[in-house]
C-alpha positions as YAML, in Angstrom:
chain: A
units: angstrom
residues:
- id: 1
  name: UNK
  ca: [71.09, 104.83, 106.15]
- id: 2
  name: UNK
  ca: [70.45, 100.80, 105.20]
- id: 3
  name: UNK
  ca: [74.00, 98.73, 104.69]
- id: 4
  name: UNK
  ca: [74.08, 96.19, 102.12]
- id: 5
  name: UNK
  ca: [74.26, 92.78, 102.90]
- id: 6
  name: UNK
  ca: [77.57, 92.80, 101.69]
- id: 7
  name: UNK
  ca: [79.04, 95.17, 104.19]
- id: 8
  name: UNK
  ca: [80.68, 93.42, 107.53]
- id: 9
  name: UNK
  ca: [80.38, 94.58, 111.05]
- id: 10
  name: UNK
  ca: [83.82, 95.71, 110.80]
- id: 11
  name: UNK
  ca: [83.67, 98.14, 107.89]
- id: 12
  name: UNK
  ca: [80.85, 99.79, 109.11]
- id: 13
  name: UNK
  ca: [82.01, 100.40, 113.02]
- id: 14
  name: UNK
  ca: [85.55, 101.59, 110.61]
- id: 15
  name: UNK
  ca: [83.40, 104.14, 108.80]
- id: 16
  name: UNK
  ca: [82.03, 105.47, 111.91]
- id: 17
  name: UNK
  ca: [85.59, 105.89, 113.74]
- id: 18
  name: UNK
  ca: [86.69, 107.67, 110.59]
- id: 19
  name: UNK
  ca: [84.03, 110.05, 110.38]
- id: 20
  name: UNK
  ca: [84.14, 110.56, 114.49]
- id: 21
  name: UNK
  ca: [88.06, 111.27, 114.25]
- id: 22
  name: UNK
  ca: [87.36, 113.52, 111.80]
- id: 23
  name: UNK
  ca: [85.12, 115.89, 114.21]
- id: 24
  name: UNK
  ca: [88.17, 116.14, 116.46]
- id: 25
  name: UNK
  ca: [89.36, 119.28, 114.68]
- id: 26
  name: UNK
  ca: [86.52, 120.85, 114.68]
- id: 27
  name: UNK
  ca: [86.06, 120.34, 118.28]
- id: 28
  name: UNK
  ca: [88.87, 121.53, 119.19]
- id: 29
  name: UNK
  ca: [89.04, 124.67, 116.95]
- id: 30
  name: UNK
  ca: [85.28, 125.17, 118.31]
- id: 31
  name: UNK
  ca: [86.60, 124.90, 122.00]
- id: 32
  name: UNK
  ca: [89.43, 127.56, 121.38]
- id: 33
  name: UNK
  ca: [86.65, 130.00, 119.20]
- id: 34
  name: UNK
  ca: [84.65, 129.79, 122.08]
- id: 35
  name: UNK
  ca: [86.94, 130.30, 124.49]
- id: 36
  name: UNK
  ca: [87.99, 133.69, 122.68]
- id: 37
  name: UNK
  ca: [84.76, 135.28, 122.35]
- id: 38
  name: UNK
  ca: [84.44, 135.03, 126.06]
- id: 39
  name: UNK
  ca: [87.37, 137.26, 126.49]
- id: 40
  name: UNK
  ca: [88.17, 135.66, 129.35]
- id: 41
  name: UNK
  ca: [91.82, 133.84, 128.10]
- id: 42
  name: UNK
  ca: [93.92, 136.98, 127.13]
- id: 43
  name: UNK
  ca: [94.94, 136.88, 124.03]
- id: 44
  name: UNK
  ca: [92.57, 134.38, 122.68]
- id: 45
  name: UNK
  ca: [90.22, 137.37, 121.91]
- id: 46
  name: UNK
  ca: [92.36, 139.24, 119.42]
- id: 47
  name: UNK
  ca: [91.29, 139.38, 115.72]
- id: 48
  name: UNK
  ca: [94.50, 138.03, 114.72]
- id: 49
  name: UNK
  ca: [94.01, 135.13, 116.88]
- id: 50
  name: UNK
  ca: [90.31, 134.65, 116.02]
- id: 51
  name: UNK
  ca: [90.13, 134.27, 112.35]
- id: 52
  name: UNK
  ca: [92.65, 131.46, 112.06]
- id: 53
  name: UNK
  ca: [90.76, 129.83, 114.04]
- id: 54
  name: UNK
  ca: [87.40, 130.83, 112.11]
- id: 55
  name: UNK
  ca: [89.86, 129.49, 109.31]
- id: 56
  name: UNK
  ca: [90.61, 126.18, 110.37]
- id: 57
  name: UNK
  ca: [87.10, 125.15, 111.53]
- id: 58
  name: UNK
  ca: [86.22, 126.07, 107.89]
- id: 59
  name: UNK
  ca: [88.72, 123.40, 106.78]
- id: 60
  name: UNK
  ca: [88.14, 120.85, 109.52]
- id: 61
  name: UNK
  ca: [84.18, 120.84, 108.90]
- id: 62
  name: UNK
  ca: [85.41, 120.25, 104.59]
- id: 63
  name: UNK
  ca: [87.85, 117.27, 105.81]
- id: 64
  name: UNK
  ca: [84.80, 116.51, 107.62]
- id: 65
  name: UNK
  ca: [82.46, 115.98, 104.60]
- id: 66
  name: UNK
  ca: [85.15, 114.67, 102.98]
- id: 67
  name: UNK
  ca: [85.53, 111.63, 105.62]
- id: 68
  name: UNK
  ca: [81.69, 111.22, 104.82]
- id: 69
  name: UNK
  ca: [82.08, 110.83, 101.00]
- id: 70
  name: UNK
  ca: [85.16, 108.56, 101.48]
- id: 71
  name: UNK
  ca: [83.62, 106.39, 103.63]
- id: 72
  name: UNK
  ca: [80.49, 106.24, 102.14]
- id: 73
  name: UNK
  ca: [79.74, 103.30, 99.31]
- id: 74
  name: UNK
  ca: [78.93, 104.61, 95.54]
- id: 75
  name: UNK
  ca: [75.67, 103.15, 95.43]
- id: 76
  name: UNK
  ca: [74.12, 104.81, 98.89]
- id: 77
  name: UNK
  ca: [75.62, 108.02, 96.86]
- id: 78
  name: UNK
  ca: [73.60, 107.02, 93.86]
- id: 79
  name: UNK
  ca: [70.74, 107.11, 95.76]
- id: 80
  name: UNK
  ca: [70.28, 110.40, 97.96]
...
């Protein structure tokens, strides 16, 4: 992805903090999945426990994208 000249140092190394704190969810909800399919952790493993969590990486992978459009300028949009 080229920057435009117009972009500063600053904004960019913002966009990419924004977008990496945005993985954090799913990271964490991805740990925790993984972590229950083992069936090592008890009570991690149960269905009811599971597809919250299948749930919630669903929405942290959309706030995600949507970290990636907000940060992104119109005019790259324009152009993919």
């Amino acid at each position: 992805m080229k920057s435009s000249s117009t972009e500063s140092p600053a904004r960019i190394w913002l966009r990419r903090l924004v977008i990496a704190v945005s993985c954090a969810p799913l990271a964490a909800l991805s740990v925790l999945h993984t972590m229950g399919r083992s069936e090592d952790f008890g009570v991690l493993g149960r269905w009811y426990v599971m597809v919250p969590l299948a749930v919630g990486c669903y929405f942290a992978w959309n706030l995600i994208e949507k970290a990636i459009s907000w940060t992104t300028p119109v005019e790259t949009r324009e152009e993919a």
